[in-house]
Coordinates of C-alpha atoms in Angstrom, one line a residue:
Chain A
X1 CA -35.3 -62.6 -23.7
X2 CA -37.5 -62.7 -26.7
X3 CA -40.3 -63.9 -25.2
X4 CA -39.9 -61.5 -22.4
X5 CA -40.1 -58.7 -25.3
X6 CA -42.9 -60.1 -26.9
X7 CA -45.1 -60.5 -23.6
X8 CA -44.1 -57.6 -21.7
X9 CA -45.9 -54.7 -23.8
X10 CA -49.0 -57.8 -23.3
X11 CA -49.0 -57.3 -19.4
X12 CA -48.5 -53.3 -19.1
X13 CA -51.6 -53.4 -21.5
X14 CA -53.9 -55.6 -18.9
X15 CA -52.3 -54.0 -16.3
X16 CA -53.1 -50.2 -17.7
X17 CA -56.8 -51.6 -18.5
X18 CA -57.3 -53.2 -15.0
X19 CA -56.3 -49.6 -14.1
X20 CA -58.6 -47.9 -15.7
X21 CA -61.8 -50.2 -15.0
X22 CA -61.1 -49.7 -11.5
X23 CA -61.6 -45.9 -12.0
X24 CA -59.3 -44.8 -8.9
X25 CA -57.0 -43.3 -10.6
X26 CA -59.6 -41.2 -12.8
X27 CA -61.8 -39.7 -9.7
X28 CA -59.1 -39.0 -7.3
X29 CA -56.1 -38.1 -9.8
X30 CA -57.9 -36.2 -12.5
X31 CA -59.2 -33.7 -9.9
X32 CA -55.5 -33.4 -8.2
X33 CA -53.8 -32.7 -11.4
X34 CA -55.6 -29.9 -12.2
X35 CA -55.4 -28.4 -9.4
X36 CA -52.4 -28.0 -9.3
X37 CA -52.0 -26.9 -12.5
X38 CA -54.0 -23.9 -11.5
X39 CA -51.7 -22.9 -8.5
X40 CA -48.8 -23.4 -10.7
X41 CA -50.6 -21.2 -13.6
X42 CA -51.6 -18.6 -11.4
X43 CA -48.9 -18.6 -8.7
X44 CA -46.3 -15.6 -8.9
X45 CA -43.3 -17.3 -10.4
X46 CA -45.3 -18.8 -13.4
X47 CA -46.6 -15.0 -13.9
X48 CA -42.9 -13.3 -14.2
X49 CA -41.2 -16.3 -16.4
X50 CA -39.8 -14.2 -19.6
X51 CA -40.3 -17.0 -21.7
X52 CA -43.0 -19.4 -23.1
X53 CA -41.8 -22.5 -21.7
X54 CA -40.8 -21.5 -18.1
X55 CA -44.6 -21.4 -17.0
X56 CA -44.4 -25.2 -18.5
X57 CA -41.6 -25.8 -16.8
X58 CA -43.2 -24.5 -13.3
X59 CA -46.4 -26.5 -13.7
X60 CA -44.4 -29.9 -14.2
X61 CA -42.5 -28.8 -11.3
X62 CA -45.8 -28.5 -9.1
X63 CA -46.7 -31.9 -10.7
X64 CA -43.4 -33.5 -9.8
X65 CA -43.3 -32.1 -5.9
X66 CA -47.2 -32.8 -5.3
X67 CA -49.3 -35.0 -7.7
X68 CA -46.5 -37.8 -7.8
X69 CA -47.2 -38.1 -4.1
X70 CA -50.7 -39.0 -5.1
X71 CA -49.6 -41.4 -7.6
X72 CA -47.2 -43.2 -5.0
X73 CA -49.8 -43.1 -2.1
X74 CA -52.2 -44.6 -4.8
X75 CA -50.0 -47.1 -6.2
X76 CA -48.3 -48.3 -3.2
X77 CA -50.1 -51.6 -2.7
X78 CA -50.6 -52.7 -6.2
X79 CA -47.9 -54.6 -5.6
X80 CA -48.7 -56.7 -2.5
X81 CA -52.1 -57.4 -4.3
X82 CA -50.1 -58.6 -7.4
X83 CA -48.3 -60.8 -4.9
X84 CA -51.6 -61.7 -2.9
X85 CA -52.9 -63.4 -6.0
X86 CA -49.7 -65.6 -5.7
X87 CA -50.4 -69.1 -7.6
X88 CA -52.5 -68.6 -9.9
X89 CA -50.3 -66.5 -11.3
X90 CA -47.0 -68.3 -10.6
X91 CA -49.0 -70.9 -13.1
X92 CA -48.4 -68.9 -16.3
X93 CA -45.5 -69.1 -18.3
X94 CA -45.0 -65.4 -17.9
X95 CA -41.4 -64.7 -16.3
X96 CA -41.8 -62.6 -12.9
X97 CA -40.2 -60.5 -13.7
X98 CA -42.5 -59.3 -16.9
X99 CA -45.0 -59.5 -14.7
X100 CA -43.9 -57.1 -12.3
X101 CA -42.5 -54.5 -15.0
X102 CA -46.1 -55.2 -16.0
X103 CA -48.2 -54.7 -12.6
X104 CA -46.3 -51.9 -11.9
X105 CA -45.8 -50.1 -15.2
X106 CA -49.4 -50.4 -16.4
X107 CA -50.6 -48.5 -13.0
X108 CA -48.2 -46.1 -13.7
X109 CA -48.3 -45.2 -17.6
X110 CA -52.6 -44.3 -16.6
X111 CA -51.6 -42.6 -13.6
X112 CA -49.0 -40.5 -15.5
X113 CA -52.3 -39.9 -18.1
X114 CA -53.7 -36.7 -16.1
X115 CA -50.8 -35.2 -15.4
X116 CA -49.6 -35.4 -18.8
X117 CA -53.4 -33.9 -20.7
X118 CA -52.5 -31.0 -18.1
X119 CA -49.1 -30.2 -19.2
X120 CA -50.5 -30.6 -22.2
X121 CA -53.7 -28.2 -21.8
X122 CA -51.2 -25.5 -20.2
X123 CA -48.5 -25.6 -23.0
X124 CA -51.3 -25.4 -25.7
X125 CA -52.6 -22.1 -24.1
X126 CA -49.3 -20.6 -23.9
X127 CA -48.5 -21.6 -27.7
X128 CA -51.7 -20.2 -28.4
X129 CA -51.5 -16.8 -26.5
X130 CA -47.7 -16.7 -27.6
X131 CA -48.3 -17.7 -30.8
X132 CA -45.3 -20.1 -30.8
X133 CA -44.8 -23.7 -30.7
X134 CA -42.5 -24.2 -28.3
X135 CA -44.9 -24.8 -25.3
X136 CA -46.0 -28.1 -26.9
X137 CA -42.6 -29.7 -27.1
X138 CA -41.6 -28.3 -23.6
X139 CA -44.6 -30.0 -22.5
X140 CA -43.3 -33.0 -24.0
X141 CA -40.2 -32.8 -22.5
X142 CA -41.4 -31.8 -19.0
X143 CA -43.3 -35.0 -19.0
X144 CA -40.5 -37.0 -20.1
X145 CA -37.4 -35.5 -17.9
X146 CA -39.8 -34.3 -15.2
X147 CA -42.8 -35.3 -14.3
X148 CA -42.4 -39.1 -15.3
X149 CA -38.4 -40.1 -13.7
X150 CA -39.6 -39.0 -10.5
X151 CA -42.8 -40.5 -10.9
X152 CA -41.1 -43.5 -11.2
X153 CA -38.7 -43.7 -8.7
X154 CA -41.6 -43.1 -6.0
X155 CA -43.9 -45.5 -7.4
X156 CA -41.3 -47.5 -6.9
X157 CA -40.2 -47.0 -3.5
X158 CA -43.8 -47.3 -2.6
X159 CA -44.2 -50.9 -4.4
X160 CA -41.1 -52.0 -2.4
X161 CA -42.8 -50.0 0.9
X162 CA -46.2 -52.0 0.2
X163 CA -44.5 -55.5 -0.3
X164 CA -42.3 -54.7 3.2
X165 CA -44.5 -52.9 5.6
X166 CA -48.1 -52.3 6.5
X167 CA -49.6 -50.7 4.0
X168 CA -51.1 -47.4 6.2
X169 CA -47.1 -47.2 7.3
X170 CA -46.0 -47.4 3.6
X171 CA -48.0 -44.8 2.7
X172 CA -47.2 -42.6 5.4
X173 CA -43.7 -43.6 4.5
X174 CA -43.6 -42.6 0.5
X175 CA -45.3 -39.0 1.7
X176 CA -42.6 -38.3 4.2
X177 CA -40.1 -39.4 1.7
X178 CA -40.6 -37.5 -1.2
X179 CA -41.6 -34.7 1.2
X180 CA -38.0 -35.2 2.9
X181 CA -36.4 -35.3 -1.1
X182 CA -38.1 -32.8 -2.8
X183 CA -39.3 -29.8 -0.5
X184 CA -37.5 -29.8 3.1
X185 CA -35.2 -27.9 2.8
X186 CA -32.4 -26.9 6.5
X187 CA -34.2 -23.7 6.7
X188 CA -37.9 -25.3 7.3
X189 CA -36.0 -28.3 9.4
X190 CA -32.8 -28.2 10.5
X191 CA -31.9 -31.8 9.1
X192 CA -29.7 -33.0 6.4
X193 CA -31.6 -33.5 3.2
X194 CA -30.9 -34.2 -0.5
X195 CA -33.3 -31.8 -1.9
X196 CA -31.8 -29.3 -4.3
X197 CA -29.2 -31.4 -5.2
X198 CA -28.5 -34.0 -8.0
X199 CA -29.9 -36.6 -6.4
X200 CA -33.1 -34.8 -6.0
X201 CA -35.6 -36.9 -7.9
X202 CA -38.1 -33.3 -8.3
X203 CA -36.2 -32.9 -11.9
X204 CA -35.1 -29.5 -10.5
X205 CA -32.1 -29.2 -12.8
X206 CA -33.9 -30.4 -16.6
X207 CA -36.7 -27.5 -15.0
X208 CA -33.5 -25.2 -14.9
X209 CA -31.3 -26.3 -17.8
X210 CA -33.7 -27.4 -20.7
X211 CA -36.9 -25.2 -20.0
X212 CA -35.9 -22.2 -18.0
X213 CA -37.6 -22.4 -14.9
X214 CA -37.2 -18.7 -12.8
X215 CA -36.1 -20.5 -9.8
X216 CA -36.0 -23.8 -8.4
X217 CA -33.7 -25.4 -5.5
X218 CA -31.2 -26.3 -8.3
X219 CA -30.0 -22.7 -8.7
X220 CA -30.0 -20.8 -5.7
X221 CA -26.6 -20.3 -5.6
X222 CA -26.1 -22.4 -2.8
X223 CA -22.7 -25.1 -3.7
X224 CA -21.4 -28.5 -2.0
X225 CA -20.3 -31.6 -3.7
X226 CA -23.6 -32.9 -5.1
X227 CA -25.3 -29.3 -5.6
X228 CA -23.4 -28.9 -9.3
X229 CA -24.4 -25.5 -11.2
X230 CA -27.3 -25.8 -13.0
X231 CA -26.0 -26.9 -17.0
X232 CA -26.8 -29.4 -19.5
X233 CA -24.5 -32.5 -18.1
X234 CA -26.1 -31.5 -14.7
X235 CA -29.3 -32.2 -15.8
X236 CA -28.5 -35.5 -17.4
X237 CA -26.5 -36.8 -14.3
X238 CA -30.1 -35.5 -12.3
X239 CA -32.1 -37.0 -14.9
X240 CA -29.6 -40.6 -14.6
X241 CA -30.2 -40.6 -10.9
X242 CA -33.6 -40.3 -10.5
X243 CA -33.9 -43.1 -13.7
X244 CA -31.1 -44.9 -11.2
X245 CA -32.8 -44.7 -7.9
X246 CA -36.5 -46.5 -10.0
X247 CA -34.5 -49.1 -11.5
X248 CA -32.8 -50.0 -8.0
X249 CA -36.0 -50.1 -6.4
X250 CA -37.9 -52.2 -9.0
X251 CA -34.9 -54.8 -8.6
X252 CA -35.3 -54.5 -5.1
X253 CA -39.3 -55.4 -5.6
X254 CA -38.1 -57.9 -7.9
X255 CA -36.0 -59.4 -4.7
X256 CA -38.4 -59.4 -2.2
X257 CA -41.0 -61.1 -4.6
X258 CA -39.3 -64.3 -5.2
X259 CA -38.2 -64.5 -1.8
X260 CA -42.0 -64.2 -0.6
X261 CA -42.2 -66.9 -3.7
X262 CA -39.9 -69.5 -2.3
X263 CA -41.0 -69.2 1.5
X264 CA -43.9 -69.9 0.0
X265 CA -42.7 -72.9 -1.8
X266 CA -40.8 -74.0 0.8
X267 CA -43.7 -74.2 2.8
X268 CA -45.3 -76.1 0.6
X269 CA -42.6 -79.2 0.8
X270 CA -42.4 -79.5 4.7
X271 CA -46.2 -79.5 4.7
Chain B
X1 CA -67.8 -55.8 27.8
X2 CA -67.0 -52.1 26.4
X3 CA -63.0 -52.8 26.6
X4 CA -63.5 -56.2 24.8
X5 CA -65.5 -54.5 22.2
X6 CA -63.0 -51.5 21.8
X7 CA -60.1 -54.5 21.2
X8 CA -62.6 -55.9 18.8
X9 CA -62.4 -52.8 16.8
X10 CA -59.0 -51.9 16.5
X11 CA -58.2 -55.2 15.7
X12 CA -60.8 -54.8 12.7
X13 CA -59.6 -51.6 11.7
X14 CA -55.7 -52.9 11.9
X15 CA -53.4 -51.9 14.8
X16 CA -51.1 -50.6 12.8
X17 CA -53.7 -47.7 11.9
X18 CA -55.1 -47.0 15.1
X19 CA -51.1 -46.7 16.2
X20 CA -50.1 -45.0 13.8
X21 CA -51.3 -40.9 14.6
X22 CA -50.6 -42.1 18.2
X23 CA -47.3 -43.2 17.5
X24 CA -46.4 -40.1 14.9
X25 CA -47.9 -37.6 17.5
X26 CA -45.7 -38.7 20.2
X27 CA -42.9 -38.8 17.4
X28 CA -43.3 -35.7 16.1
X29 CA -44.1 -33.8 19.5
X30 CA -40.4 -35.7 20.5
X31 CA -38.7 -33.9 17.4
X32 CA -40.8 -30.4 17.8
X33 CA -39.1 -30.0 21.7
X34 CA -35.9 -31.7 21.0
X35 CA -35.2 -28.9 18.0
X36 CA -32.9 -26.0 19.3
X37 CA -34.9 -23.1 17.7
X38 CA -38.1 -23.7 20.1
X39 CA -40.9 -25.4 17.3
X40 CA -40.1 -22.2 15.7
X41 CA -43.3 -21.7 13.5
X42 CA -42.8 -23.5 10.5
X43 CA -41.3 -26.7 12.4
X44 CA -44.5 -26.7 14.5
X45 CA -46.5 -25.8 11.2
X46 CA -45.0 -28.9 8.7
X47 CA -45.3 -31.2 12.0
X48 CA -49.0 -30.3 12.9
X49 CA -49.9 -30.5 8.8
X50 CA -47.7 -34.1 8.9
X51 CA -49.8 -35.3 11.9
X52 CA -53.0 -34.2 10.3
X53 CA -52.1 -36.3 7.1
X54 CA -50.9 -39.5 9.1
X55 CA -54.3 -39.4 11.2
X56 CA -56.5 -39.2 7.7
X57 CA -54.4 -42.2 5.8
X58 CA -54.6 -44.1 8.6
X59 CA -58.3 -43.4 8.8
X60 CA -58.8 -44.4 5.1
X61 CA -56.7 -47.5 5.9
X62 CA -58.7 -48.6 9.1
X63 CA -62.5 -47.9 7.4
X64 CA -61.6 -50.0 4.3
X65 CA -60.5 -53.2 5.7
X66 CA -63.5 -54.6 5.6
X67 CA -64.3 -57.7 3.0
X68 CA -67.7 -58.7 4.3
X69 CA -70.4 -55.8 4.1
X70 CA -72.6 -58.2 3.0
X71 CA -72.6 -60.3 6.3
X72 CA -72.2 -57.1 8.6
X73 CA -75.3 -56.1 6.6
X74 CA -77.3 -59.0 8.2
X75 CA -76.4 -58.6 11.7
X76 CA -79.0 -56.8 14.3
X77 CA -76.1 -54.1 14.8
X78 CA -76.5 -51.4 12.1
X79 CA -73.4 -50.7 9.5
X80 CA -73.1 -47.6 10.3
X81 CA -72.6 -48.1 14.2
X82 CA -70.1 -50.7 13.5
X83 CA -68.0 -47.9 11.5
X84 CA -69.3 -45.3 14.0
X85 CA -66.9 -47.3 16.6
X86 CA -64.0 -47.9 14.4
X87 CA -64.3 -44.2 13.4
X88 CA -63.9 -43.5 17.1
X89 CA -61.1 -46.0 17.9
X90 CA -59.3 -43.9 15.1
X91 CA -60.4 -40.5 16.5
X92 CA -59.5 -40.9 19.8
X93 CA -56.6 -42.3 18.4
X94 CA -55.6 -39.0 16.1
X95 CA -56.8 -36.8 19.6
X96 CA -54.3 -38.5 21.9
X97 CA -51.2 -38.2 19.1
X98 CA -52.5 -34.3 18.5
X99 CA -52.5 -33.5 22.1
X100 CA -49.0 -34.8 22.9
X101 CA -47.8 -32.9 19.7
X102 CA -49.4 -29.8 21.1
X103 CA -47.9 -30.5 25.0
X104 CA -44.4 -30.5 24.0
X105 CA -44.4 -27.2 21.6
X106 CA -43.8 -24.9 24.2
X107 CA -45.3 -21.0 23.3
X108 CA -47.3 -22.5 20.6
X109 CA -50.2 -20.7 19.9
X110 CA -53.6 -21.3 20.0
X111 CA -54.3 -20.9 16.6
X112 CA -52.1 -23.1 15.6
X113 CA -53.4 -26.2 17.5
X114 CA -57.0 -24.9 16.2
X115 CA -55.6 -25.1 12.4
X116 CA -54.5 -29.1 13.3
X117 CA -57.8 -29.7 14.6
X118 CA -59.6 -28.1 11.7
X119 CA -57.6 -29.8 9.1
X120 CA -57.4 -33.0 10.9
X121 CA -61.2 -33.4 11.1
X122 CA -61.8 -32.7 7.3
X123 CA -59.5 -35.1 6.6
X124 CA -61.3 -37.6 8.9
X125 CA -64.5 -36.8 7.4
X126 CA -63.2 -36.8 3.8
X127 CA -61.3 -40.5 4.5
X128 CA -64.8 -42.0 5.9
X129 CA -66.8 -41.0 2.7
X130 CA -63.9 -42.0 0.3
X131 CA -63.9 -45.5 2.5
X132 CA -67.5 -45.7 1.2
X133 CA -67.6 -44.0 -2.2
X134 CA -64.4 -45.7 -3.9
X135 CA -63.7 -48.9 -4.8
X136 CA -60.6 -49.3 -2.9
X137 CA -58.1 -48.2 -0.4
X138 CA -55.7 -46.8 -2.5
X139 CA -58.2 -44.3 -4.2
X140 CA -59.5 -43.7 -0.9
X141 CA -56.2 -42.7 0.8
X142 CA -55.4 -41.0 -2.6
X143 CA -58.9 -39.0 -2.3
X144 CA -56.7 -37.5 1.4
X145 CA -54.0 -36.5 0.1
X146 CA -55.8 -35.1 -2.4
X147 CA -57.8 -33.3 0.2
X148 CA -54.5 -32.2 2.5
X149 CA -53.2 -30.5 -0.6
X150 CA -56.0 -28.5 -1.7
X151 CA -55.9 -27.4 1.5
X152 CA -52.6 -26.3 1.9
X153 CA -52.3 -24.9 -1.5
X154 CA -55.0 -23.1 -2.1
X155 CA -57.5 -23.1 1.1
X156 CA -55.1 -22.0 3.6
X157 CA -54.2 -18.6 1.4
X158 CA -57.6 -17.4 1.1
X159 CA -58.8 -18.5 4.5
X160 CA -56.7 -17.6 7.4
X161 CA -57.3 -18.0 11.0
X162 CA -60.4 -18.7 13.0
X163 CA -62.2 -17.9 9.4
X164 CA -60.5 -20.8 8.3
X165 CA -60.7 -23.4 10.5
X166 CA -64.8 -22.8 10.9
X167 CA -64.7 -23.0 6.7
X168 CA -62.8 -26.9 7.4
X169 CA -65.5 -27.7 9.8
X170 CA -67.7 -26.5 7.0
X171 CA -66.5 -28.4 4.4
X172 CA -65.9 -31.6 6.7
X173 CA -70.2 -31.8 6.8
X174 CA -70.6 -32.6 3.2
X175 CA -68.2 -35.7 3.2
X176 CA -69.4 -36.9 6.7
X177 CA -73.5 -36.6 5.7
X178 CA -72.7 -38.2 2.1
X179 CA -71.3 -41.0 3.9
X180 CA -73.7 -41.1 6.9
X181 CA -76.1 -41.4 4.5
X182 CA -74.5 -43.6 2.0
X183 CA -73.6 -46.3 5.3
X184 CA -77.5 -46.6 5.7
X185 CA -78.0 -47.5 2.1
X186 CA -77.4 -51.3 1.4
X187 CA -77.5 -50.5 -2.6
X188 CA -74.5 -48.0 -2.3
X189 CA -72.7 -50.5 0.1
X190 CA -72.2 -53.6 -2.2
X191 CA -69.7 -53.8 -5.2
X192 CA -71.6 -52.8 -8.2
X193 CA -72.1 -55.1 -10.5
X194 CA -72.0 -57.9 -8.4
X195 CA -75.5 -59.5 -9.6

């Protein structure tokens, strides 16, 4: 355990530089964040928020539903190349599962880098126009309870995904999935979804609760057993199950790994 | 001779991405008739914008599966036909999966079938330059969705209609003549910084 703690911060790093040699996640991400910044900023709901934060709030809601697809599609083979590099790396002392915290954290922490400046960039113009400080914390926190859990439970579907499928089907895969999760809603299909509810890994309910979104999925008045009124436990339990649902899915990664790992081995003896 | 080389292709470009806006076509047409209200509009809509998206990752996916430029660079058949065929394995591909979508939404408009079109070939043509400009297939297929949202977010309110589907097939020349061009350049074809 202490050598896990003293050599995981190591692999995020080499991970997160790898990341940003390879410049994908700078031409294609940069652009996408900002864009949707700019819809958020200029789109209606954004306009008629009564206070600072809310047009913070609706921006890292427009991150969470549509840049963290682009993270996910992005990231959804890093693992299977982690994997593909197999011995080599099965030769270091590093424990697998550092390594995968690592090869999939690194990614992540640069990809989260865009969205994050934008939140940023938008809660610094509010403070200034408003002439208050709060947008800069609420940016903070939308990054933290919004943007980032749900980042991380998709870019960790997707790593499971890219280890399990093809890696065209994977991708087609996380966008229908966090499409289903996050925006379908009965009216648009008529099929059973969990968006709007607590398991809803948009970050709906901190939006609601901590930064005063106008109007998200989370408070539309509509009630059932998982969609709890918007408060302050609601939010956590949100926040817990979309923290939940990453953590599952890594240790699912984790699984699949060494099971590649000792087919592998296995191999290896009967040859 | 032309059969054996169309196998030859697919199997380059994967099967799994030539299948797969054949297969999600067919899928989604299956779930447009099947629902009761008729592919009421924005069923028919979210499936037609799903196929669109399916047809460019796999695009990006098929283009960039291929390790040895350098060798393909020495044969007498140019580069750029080689992709030329694999772009059209994909194609004809995405055409067969958006005609069986359209077939089985009954009292669908035209337009709508034009807007698939539109959006499905700037998506193509943005997939085949990313294949070439980026240094891998994630940024590639990220460079699609990229391109599928900007579309739907912000394209599709200011250009509506017939207006907007010629402004996709606008848009769509820039990617496809950057790559065109970039395929018959060997300097913009090999990893930089390889010597």
């Amino acid at each position: 355990m202490g050598s896990a703690t003293a050599t995981l911060p190591g692999a995020v790093r080499y991970e997160a530089l790898i990341a940003v040699r390879q410049r994908l996640l700078w031409v294609v991400l940069a652009p996408m964040a900002a864009l949707i910044a700019l819809v958020a900023v200029s789109s209606p709901a954004a306009g008629d928020a009564d206070s600072a934060s809310a047009g913070v709030a609706v921006t890292a809601l427009g991150l969470s539903a549509f840049y963290t697809m682009g993270v996910g599609v992005a990231l959804s083979d890093c693992l299977a190349r982690h994997r593909a590099g197999g011995d080599l790396l099965e030769a270091t002392p590093t424990a697998p599962t550092v390594r995968l915290l690592g090869a999939v954290g690194g990614p992540l922490a640069v990809a989260l880098v865009p969205a994050g400046a934008v939140l940023l960039l938008v809660g610094t113009i509010r403070a200034l126009v408003d002439a208050s400080p709060d947008p800069i914390g609420a940016a903070a926190v939308a990054l933290l309870t919004i943007v980032a859990p749900g980042a991380l439970a998709l870019t960790a579907l997707a790593v499971v995904l890219g280890l399990w499928l093809p890696v065209v089907f994977a991708r087609i895969a996380v966008v229908l999935t966090w499409g289903w999760a996050t925006l379908l809603t009965p009216g648009l299909l008529p099929v059973p979804t969990v968006t709007g509810t607590i398991l809803s890994p948009l970050g709906g309910y901190p939006a609601v609760t901590w930064l005063g979104a106008p109007s998200t999925w989370a408070d539309r008045g509509e009630t059932g057993p998982l969609r709890l009124a918007a408060d302050d436990g609601a939010a956590l339990l949100n926040l817990g199950a979309t923290l939940l649902i990453g953590l599952a899915l890594l240790a699912l990664a984790r699984l699949l790994l060494s099971e590649a790992g000792s087919r592998i081995r296995k191999e290896d003896q009967t040859r | 001779m032309q059969l054996l080389l169309c196998r030859h292709e697919i199997r380059r470009c994967g099967v799994g991405s030539v299948a797969a806006p054949l297969v999600a076509g067919a899928a989604l047409g299956a779930g447009v008739a099947v629902s009761t209200d008729g592919a009421g509009t924005p069923g028919a809509w979210a499936a037609g914008a799903a196929l669109s998206l399916v047809a460019g990752l796999a695009t990006a996916a098929g283009l960039s599966r291929e390790p040895l430029v350098e060798l393909h660079l020495t044969l007498p058949t140019p580069y750029r036909t080689t992709v030329g065929r694999r772009l059209l394995m994909l194609v004809g591909s995405a055409a067969i999966g958006a005609l069986a979508l359209a077939a089985s939404a009954h009292g669908e408009s035209a337009a709508t079938a034009a807007h698939v079109a539109g959006l499905t070939t700037l998506l193509l043509a943005v997939a085949a330059w990313a294949c070439v400009a980026l240094p891998s297939a994630g940024a590639a297929s990220g460079a699609v969705i990229g391109a599928w949202l900007g579309v739907l977010l912000v394209l599709d309110r200011l250009a509506q209609g017939s207006i907007g589907v010629a402004v996709f097939v606008a848009l769509a020349t820039l990617p496809a003549v950057s790559a065109h061009r970039a395929l018959g350049d060997p300097e913009r074809l090999l990893p930089r910084g390889a010597s």
